């Protein structure tokens, strides 16, 4: 698999477009920035005022144009996942960013994980002094691709007002984004067993599926950065249980699974569940 830090795609990365569009400054109205566009789509940031603990809820909104896609936290065989960063001298830091349920796109031998329609990535920021209004700079870096992959980077200037209250429109956008995240494990949808074969070549899974789930769910396992398990062997459905083996593939040289946590996303009809696998 390919590192997600700056991954190329099937043809080439349009470097001149990156140089032309990188660090485009954007003015703001309240806590919603203007849209920044390139030939494959557009993006902006929406954020609420800090709460008493200094937590800022927000969302990175991306709207790919028809025929283009943008990426999940692990893009698959190629691509660039979304990143948000701040200057080292900033009084704000990114606490977490979450990823709505993606789709898998198969194009010959290339498998992508991402979104071909508008998507909002909810995030939380931590502000050092929530009682003081501040202007912050945020950098967003995404990949947006069709036959070529265009790195798309923009600079956003946000005004965070200590007494700004809550905007209904912005809160609705963020709440909607959070509502599209994968669900946590539950009694009717969970990983009930997992193990690795003695030779380390196969990950064995047993899943509890919802009663109305399709016969064969879609399973995506993410290991070390850039390493995604797609392929399945010996998939077997028995009532609401699904057992499957997944080839681990070639891991980075010297990589030891012991003590590591891998991610797993299971898509089963209209529901999706995400959790982690801890290897002891």
mmCIF file of C-alpha atoms in Angstrom:
data_model
loop_
_atom_site.group_PDB
_atom_site.id
_atom_site.type_symbol
_atom_site.label_atom_id
_atom_site.label_comp_id
_atom_site.label_asym_id
_atom_site.label_seq_id
_atom_site.Cartn_x
_atom_site.Cartn_y
_atom_site.Cartn_z
ATOM 1 C CA UNK A 1 0.000 0.000 0.000
ATOM 2 C CA UNK A 2 1.015 3.613 -0.421
ATOM 3 C CA UNK A 3 1.736 6.220 2.227
ATOM 4 C CA UNK A 4 -1.070 8.721 2.652
ATOM 5 C CA UNK A 5 1.286 11.627 3.355
ATOM 6 C CA UNK A 6 1.429 12.617 -0.344
ATOM 7 C CA UNK A 7 0.172 9.818 -2.528
ATOM 8 C CA UNK A 8 0.044 9.834 -6.318
ATOM 9 C CA UNK A 9 -2.702 8.312 -8.423
ATOM 10 C CA UNK A 10 -2.957 6.491 -11.735
ATOM 11 C CA UNK A 11 -1.756 9.241 -14.059
ATOM 12 C CA UNK A 12 0.032 12.127 -12.339
ATOM 13 C CA UNK A 13 -0.378 14.823 -9.721
ATOM 14 C CA UNK A 14 -1.102 18.218 -11.160
ATOM 15 C CA UNK A 15 1.728 20.077 -9.423
ATOM 16 C CA UNK A 16 1.173 23.378 -11.271
ATOM 17 C CA UNK A 17 -2.387 23.470 -10.000
ATOM 18 C CA UNK A 18 -1.158 22.913 -6.468
ATOM 19 C CA UNK A 19 1.305 25.761 -6.748
ATOM 20 C CA UNK A 20 -1.372 28.040 -8.132
ATOM 21 C CA UNK A 21 -3.928 27.271 -5.441
ATOM 22 C CA UNK A 22 -1.897 26.544 -2.306
ATOM 23 C CA UNK A 23 -2.472 28.745 0.710
ATOM 24 C CA UNK A 24 -5.316 30.761 -0.796
ATOM 25 C CA UNK A 25 -6.459 33.187 1.939
ATOM 26 C CA UNK A 26 -10.180 33.434 2.614
ATOM 27 C CA UNK A 27 -12.132 36.090 4.494
ATOM 28 C CA UNK A 28 -14.798 35.035 6.957
ATOM 29 C CA UNK A 29 -18.256 36.009 8.071
ATOM 30 C CA UNK A 30 -18.734 34.985 11.696
ATOM 31 C CA UNK A 31 -17.388 31.436 11.943
ATOM 32 C CA UNK A 32 -18.118 30.305 8.386
ATOM 33 C CA UNK A 33 -15.474 30.873 5.726
ATOM 34 C CA UNK A 34 -16.070 31.549 2.073
ATOM 35 C CA UNK A 35 -15.762 28.622 -0.314
ATOM 36 C CA UNK A 36 -12.402 27.964 -1.967
ATOM 37 C CA UNK A 37 -12.612 26.246 -5.355
ATOM 38 C CA UNK A 38 -10.426 24.378 -7.793
ATOM 39 C CA UNK A 39 -11.295 22.481 -10.951
ATOM 40 C CA UNK A 40 -12.461 19.409 -9.018
ATOM 41 C CA UNK A 41 -14.623 20.986 -6.332
ATOM 42 C CA UNK A 42 -14.659 23.368 -3.407
ATOM 43 C CA UNK A 43 -14.259 23.434 0.384
ATOM 44 C CA UNK A 44 -14.834 25.659 3.394
ATOM 45 C CA UNK A 45 -14.752 25.542 7.203
ATOM 46 C CA UNK A 46 -17.691 26.038 9.558
ATOM 47 C CA UNK A 47 -17.075 26.500 13.298
ATOM 48 C CA UNK A 48 -19.001 27.425 16.428
ATOM 49 C CA UNK A 49 -17.821 29.740 19.191
ATOM 50 C CA UNK A 50 -15.696 28.115 21.942
ATOM 51 C CA UNK A 51 -17.570 26.610 24.872
ATOM 52 C CA UNK A 52 -16.561 27.178 28.508
ATOM 53 C CA UNK A 53 -13.886 24.461 28.264
ATOM 54 C CA UNK A 54 -12.321 25.987 25.179
ATOM 55 C CA UNK A 55 -13.708 23.352 22.804
ATOM 56 C CA UNK A 56 -14.664 24.485 19.320
ATOM 57 C CA UNK A 57 -16.935 22.228 17.259
ATOM 58 C CA UNK A 58 -16.605 22.596 13.526
ATOM 59 C CA UNK A 59 -16.689 20.880 10.160
ATOM 60 C CA UNK A 60 -14.582 20.839 7.018
ATOM 61 C CA UNK A 61 -17.069 20.835 4.139
ATOM 62 C CA UNK A 62 -16.002 19.440 0.762
ATOM 63 C CA UNK A 63 -18.120 19.406 -2.380
ATOM 64 C CA UNK A 64 -16.552 17.431 -5.239
ATOM 65 C CA UNK A 65 -17.797 18.202 -8.728
ATOM 66 C CA UNK A 66 -19.614 15.472 -10.675
ATOM 67 C CA UNK A 67 -17.189 12.687 -11.579
ATOM 68 C CA UNK A 68 -14.650 13.642 -8.898
ATOM 69 C CA UNK A 69 -14.007 12.074 -5.502
ATOM 70 C CA UNK A 70 -12.314 13.055 -2.258
ATOM 71 C CA UNK A 71 -10.981 10.710 0.387
ATOM 72 C CA UNK A 72 -11.615 8.974 3.707
ATOM 73 C CA UNK A 73 -8.975 8.799 6.478
ATOM 74 C CA UNK A 74 -7.318 5.916 4.582
ATOM 75 C CA UNK A 75 -7.748 6.581 0.869
ATOM 76 C CA UNK A 76 -7.150 3.016 -0.309
ATOM 77 C CA UNK A 77 -4.623 2.200 -3.011
ATOM 78 C CA UNK A 78 -3.931 5.875 -3.715
ATOM 79 C CA UNK A 79 -5.046 9.359 -2.750
ATOM 80 C CA UNK A 80 -4.714 12.003 -0.055
ATOM 81 C CA UNK A 81 -6.834 11.996 3.116
ATOM 82 C CA UNK A 82 -8.103 15.295 4.570
ATOM 83 C CA UNK A 83 -5.784 17.184 6.917
ATOM 84 C CA UNK A 84 -6.331 20.293 9.037
ATOM 85 C CA UNK A 85 -3.351 22.051 10.607
ATOM 86 C CA UNK A 86 -2.431 25.297 12.329
ATOM 87 C CA UNK A 87 0.726 27.427 12.607
ATOM 88 C CA UNK A 88 3.104 26.322 15.373
ATOM 89 C CA UNK A 89 2.561 29.639 17.140
ATOM 90 C CA UNK A 90 -1.229 29.272 17.157
ATOM 91 C CA UNK A 91 -3.231 29.203 20.395
ATOM 92 C CA UNK A 92 -5.521 26.555 18.924
ATOM 93 C CA UNK A 93 -4.931 22.869 18.242
ATOM 94 C CA UNK A 94 -6.866 20.080 16.568
ATOM 95 C CA UNK A 95 -8.249 17.661 19.170
ATOM 96 C CA UNK A 96 -9.903 15.258 16.738
ATOM 97 C CA UNK A 97 -11.378 14.916 13.277
ATOM 98 C CA UNK A 98 -14.002 12.317 12.396
ATOM 99 C CA UNK A 99 -14.929 10.699 9.105
ATOM 100 C CA UNK A 100 -18.453 10.017 7.808
ATOM 101 C CA UNK A 101 -19.273 6.632 6.292
ATOM 102 C CA UNK A 102 -17.384 6.410 2.972
ATOM 103 C CA UNK A 103 -17.904 4.413 -0.214
ATOM 104 C CA UNK A 104 -15.528 2.012 -1.887
ATOM 105 C CA UNK A 105 -14.750 2.724 -5.550
ATOM 106 C CA UNK A 106 -13.230 -0.008 -7.716
ATOM 107 C CA UNK A 107 -11.583 1.097 -10.962
ATOM 108 C CA UNK A 108 -9.796 -1.898 -12.409
ATOM 109 C CA UNK A 109 -7.060 -2.844 -9.967
ATOM 110 C CA UNK A 110 -7.273 0.488 -8.126
ATOM 111 C CA UNK A 111 -9.499 0.670 -5.057
ATOM 112 C CA UNK A 112 -10.366 4.011 -3.505
ATOM 113 C CA UNK A 113 -12.241 4.801 -0.291
ATOM 114 C CA UNK A 114 -13.985 8.135 -0.178
ATOM 115 C CA UNK A 115 -16.863 10.301 -1.296
ATOM 116 C CA UNK A 116 -18.278 11.370 -4.655
ATOM 117 C CA UNK A 117 -20.885 13.726 -3.190
ATOM 118 C CA UNK A 118 -20.772 16.574 -0.674
ATOM 119 C CA UNK A 119 -19.266 15.537 2.657
ATOM 120 C CA UNK A 120 -18.572 17.284 5.968
ATOM 121 C CA UNK A 121 -15.830 16.122 8.334
ATOM 122 C CA UNK A 122 -16.708 17.135 11.920
ATOM 123 C CA UNK A 123 -13.806 18.199 14.108
ATOM 124 C CA UNK A 124 -13.029 19.621 17.528
ATOM 125 C CA UNK A 125 -10.460 22.278 18.317
ATOM 126 C CA UNK A 126 -8.971 23.244 21.651
ATOM 127 C CA UNK A 127 -8.547 26.964 22.372
ATOM 128 C CA UNK A 128 -6.176 28.053 25.153
ATOM 129 C CA UNK A 129 -8.269 31.013 26.298
ATOM 130 C CA UNK A 130 -11.994 30.490 25.589
ATOM 131 C CA UNK A 131 -12.905 33.792 27.271
ATOM 132 C CA UNK A 132 -10.988 35.817 24.726
ATOM 133 C CA UNK A 133 -12.076 36.384 21.124
ATOM 134 C CA UNK A 134 -9.377 35.433 18.661
ATOM 135 C CA UNK A 135 -8.577 35.233 14.972
ATOM 136 C CA UNK A 136 -6.970 31.980 13.892
ATOM 137 C CA UNK A 137 -5.481 30.634 10.708
ATOM 138 C CA UNK A 138 -6.225 27.080 9.602
ATOM 139 C CA UNK A 139 -4.770 25.133 6.688
ATOM 140 C CA UNK A 140 -6.817 22.435 4.973
ATOM 141 C CA UNK A 141 -5.151 19.930 2.639
ATOM 142 C CA UNK A 142 -7.149 17.342 0.706
ATOM 143 C CA UNK A 143 -6.952 15.240 -2.424
ATOM 144 C CA UNK A 144 -9.633 15.576 -5.064
ATOM 145 C CA UNK A 145 -9.385 13.211 -7.996
ATOM 146 C CA UNK A 146 -10.840 12.013 -11.261
ATOM 147 C CA UNK A 147 -8.351 10.840 -13.904
ATOM 148 C CA UNK A 148 -5.728 12.931 -12.167
ATOM 149 C CA UNK A 149 -5.260 13.642 -8.477
ATOM 150 C CA UNK A 150 -5.050 17.311 -7.563
ATOM 151 C CA UNK A 151 -3.656 18.209 -4.138
ATOM 152 C CA UNK A 152 -5.953 20.976 -2.939
ATOM 153 C CA UNK A 153 -4.713 23.252 -0.160
ATOM 154 C CA UNK A 154 -6.220 26.434 1.241
ATOM 155 C CA UNK A 155 -5.686 28.875 4.083
ATOM 156 C CA UNK A 156 -8.735 29.874 6.122
ATOM 157 C CA UNK A 157 -9.001 32.779 8.570
ATOM 158 C CA UNK A 158 -11.552 32.224 11.331
ATOM 159 C CA UNK A 159 -12.873 34.701 13.858
ATOM 160 C CA UNK A 160 -13.748 32.895 17.094
ATOM 161 C CA UNK A 161 -15.819 35.145 19.338
ATOM 162 C CA UNK A 162 -15.897 34.402 23.048
ATOM 163 C CA UNK A 163 -19.439 35.797 23.255
ATOM 164 C CA UNK A 164 -20.521 34.687 19.799
ATOM 165 C CA UNK A 165 -23.345 32.418 20.911
ATOM 166 C CA UNK A 166 -24.508 29.578 18.699
ATOM 167 C CA UNK A 167 -25.543 30.039 15.089
ATOM 168 C CA UNK A 168 -28.483 27.781 14.232
ATOM 169 C CA UNK A 169 -27.367 27.306 10.620
ATOM 170 C CA UNK A 170 -23.800 26.389 11.553
ATOM 171 C CA UNK A 171 -24.928 24.102 14.374
ATOM 172 C CA UNK A 172 -27.234 22.271 11.950
ATOM 173 C CA UNK A 173 -24.365 21.668 9.523
ATOM 174 C CA UNK A 174 -22.135 20.271 12.273
ATOM 175 C CA UNK A 175 -24.890 18.167 13.851
ATOM 176 C CA UNK A 176 -25.750 16.722 10.445
ATOM 177 C CA UNK A 177 -22.083 15.832 9.854
ATOM 178 C CA UNK A 178 -21.847 14.101 13.229
ATOM 179 C CA UNK A 179 -25.038 12.182 12.442
ATOM 180 C CA UNK A 180 -23.380 10.622 9.383
ATOM 181 C CA UNK A 181 -20.516 9.028 11.309
ATOM 182 C CA UNK A 182 -20.360 5.223 11.619
ATOM 183 C CA UNK A 183 -22.098 3.884 14.708
ATOM 184 C CA UNK A 184 -20.286 2.308 17.642
ATOM 185 C CA UNK A 185 -20.515 -1.456 18.280
ATOM 186 C CA UNK A 186 -23.842 -2.614 19.708
ATOM 187 C CA UNK A 187 -25.573 -5.865 20.657
ATOM 188 C CA UNK A 188 -26.786 -6.444 17.098
ATOM 189 C CA UNK A 189 -23.777 -5.059 15.204
ATOM 190 C CA UNK A 190 -20.254 -5.795 16.421
ATOM 191 C CA UNK A 191 -17.018 -7.722 16.009
ATOM 192 C CA UNK A 192 -17.512 -10.793 18.196
ATOM 193 C CA UNK A 193 -14.163 -12.481 17.555
ATOM 194 C CA UNK A 194 -10.898 -11.777 15.786
ATOM 195 C CA UNK A 195 -7.513 -13.470 15.606
ATOM 196 C CA UNK A 196 -4.418 -13.657 13.447
ATOM 197 C CA UNK A 197 -3.147 -16.936 12.026
ATOM 198 C CA UNK A 198 0.069 -18.373 13.461
ATOM 199 C CA UNK A 199 2.026 -17.320 10.374
ATOM 200 C CA UNK A 200 0.635 -13.774 10.584
ATOM 201 C CA UNK A 201 -0.734 -13.932 7.048
ATOM 202 C CA UNK A 202 -4.472 -14.003 7.759
ATOM 203 C CA UNK A 203 -6.844 -11.953 9.891
ATOM 204 C CA UNK A 204 -9.891 -13.984 10.948
ATOM 205 C CA UNK A 205 -13.072 -12.131 11.850
ATOM 206 C CA UNK A 206 -16.511 -13.023 13.117
ATOM 207 C CA UNK A 207 -19.182 -10.328 13.004
ATOM 208 C CA UNK A 208 -22.641 -9.945 14.477
ATOM 209 C CA UNK A 209 -24.789 -8.311 11.794
ATOM 210 C CA UNK A 210 -28.148 -6.529 11.944
ATOM 211 C CA UNK A 211 -31.099 -8.739 11.001
ATOM 212 C CA UNK A 212 -31.814 -6.752 7.839
ATOM 213 C CA UNK A 213 -28.176 -6.676 6.679
ATOM 214 C CA UNK A 214 -27.341 -7.957 3.184
ATOM 215 C CA UNK A 215 -25.896 -11.454 2.939
ATOM 216 C CA UNK A 216 -22.357 -10.179 2.465
ATOM 217 C CA UNK A 217 -21.264 -6.979 4.249
ATOM 218 C CA UNK A 218 -18.358 -4.866 3.070
ATOM 219 C CA UNK A 219 -15.398 -5.024 5.456
ATOM 220 C CA UNK A 220 -12.471 -2.571 5.433
ATOM 221 C CA UNK A 221 -9.595 -3.037 7.884
ATOM 222 C CA UNK A 222 -6.900 -0.388 8.334
ATOM 223 C CA UNK A 223 -3.508 -1.221 9.801
ATOM 224 C CA UNK A 224 -0.330 0.870 9.824
ATOM 225 C CA UNK A 225 -0.561 4.097 7.848
ATOM 226 C CA UNK A 226 -1.333 3.397 4.206
ATOM 227 C CA UNK A 227 -2.100 -0.306 4.745
ATOM 228 C CA UNK A 228 -5.692 -1.345 4.007
ATOM 229 C CA UNK A 229 -7.190 -4.835 3.921
ATOM 230 C CA UNK A 230 -9.837 -5.236 1.203
ATOM 231 C CA UNK A 231 -9.659 -8.846 0.049
ATOM 232 C CA UNK A 232 -11.768 -11.555 1.653
ATOM 233 C CA UNK A 233 -11.589 -15.346 1.581
ATOM 234 C CA UNK A 234 -13.836 -17.985 3.127
ATOM 235 C CA UNK A 235 -16.688 -15.567 3.791
ATOM 236 C CA UNK A 236 -19.593 -17.422 5.405
ATOM 237 C CA UNK A 237 -22.981 -16.132 6.559
ATOM 238 C CA UNK A 238 -24.864 -18.104 9.235
ATOM 239 C CA UNK A 239 -28.083 -16.380 10.323
ATOM 240 C CA UNK A 240 -26.928 -13.032 11.775
ATOM 241 C CA UNK A 241 -23.264 -14.026 12.011
ATOM 242 C CA UNK A 242 -20.641 -13.501 9.311
ATOM 243 C CA UNK A 243 -17.185 -15.098 9.386
ATOM 244 C CA UNK A 244 -14.440 -14.073 7.014
ATOM 245 C CA UNK A 245 -10.687 -14.393 6.510
ATOM 246 C CA UNK A 246 -8.728 -11.412 5.194
ATOM 247 C CA UNK A 247 -5.157 -11.682 3.856
ATOM 248 C CA UNK A 248 -2.955 -9.299 5.835
ATOM 249 C CA UNK A 249 -0.622 -8.575 2.940
ATOM 250 C CA UNK A 250 2.897 -7.201 3.143
ATOM 251 C CA UNK A 251 3.436 -5.082 6.246
ATOM 252 C CA UNK A 252 6.226 -2.514 6.636
ATOM 253 C CA UNK A 253 9.631 -4.051 7.288
ATOM 254 C CA UNK A 254 10.097 -4.816 10.987
ATOM 255 C CA UNK A 255 6.458 -4.081 11.831
ATOM 256 C CA UNK A 256 5.165 -5.984 14.876
ATOM 257 C CA UNK A 257 1.389 -6.250 15.318
ATOM 258 C CA UNK A 258 1.738 -6.889 19.048
ATOM 259 C CA UNK A 259 0.453 -3.942 21.047
ATOM 260 C CA UNK A 260 -1.019 -2.240 17.980
ATOM 261 C CA UNK A 261 -4.604 -1.149 17.313
ATOM 262 C CA UNK A 262 -6.095 -1.533 13.851
ATOM 263 C CA UNK A 263 -9.344 -0.022 12.645
ATOM 264 C CA UNK A 264 -12.291 -1.872 11.146
ATOM 265 C CA UNK A 265 -15.276 -0.459 9.272
ATOM 266 C CA UNK A 266 -18.214 -2.712 8.400
ATOM 267 C CA UNK A 267 -20.837 -1.532 5.912
ATOM 268 C CA UNK A 268 -24.048 -3.569 6.046
ATOM 269 C CA UNK A 269 -26.894 -2.104 4.031
ATOM 270 C CA UNK A 270 -28.054 1.186 5.526
ATOM 271 C CA UNK A 271 -25.893 0.799 8.627
ATOM 272 C CA UNK A 272 -22.155 1.099 9.206
ATOM 273 C CA UNK A 273 -20.131 0.284 12.321
ATOM 274 C CA UNK A 274 -16.572 1.270 13.175
ATOM 275 C CA UNK A 275 -14.355 0.037 15.982
ATOM 276 C CA UNK A 276 -10.771 -1.035 16.670
ATOM 277 C CA UNK A 277 -8.944 -4.346 16.956
ATOM 278 C CA UNK A 278 -6.323 -4.547 19.710
ATOM 279 C CA UNK A 279 -3.533 -7.070 19.168
ATOM 280 C CA UNK A 280 -1.886 -8.314 22.339
#
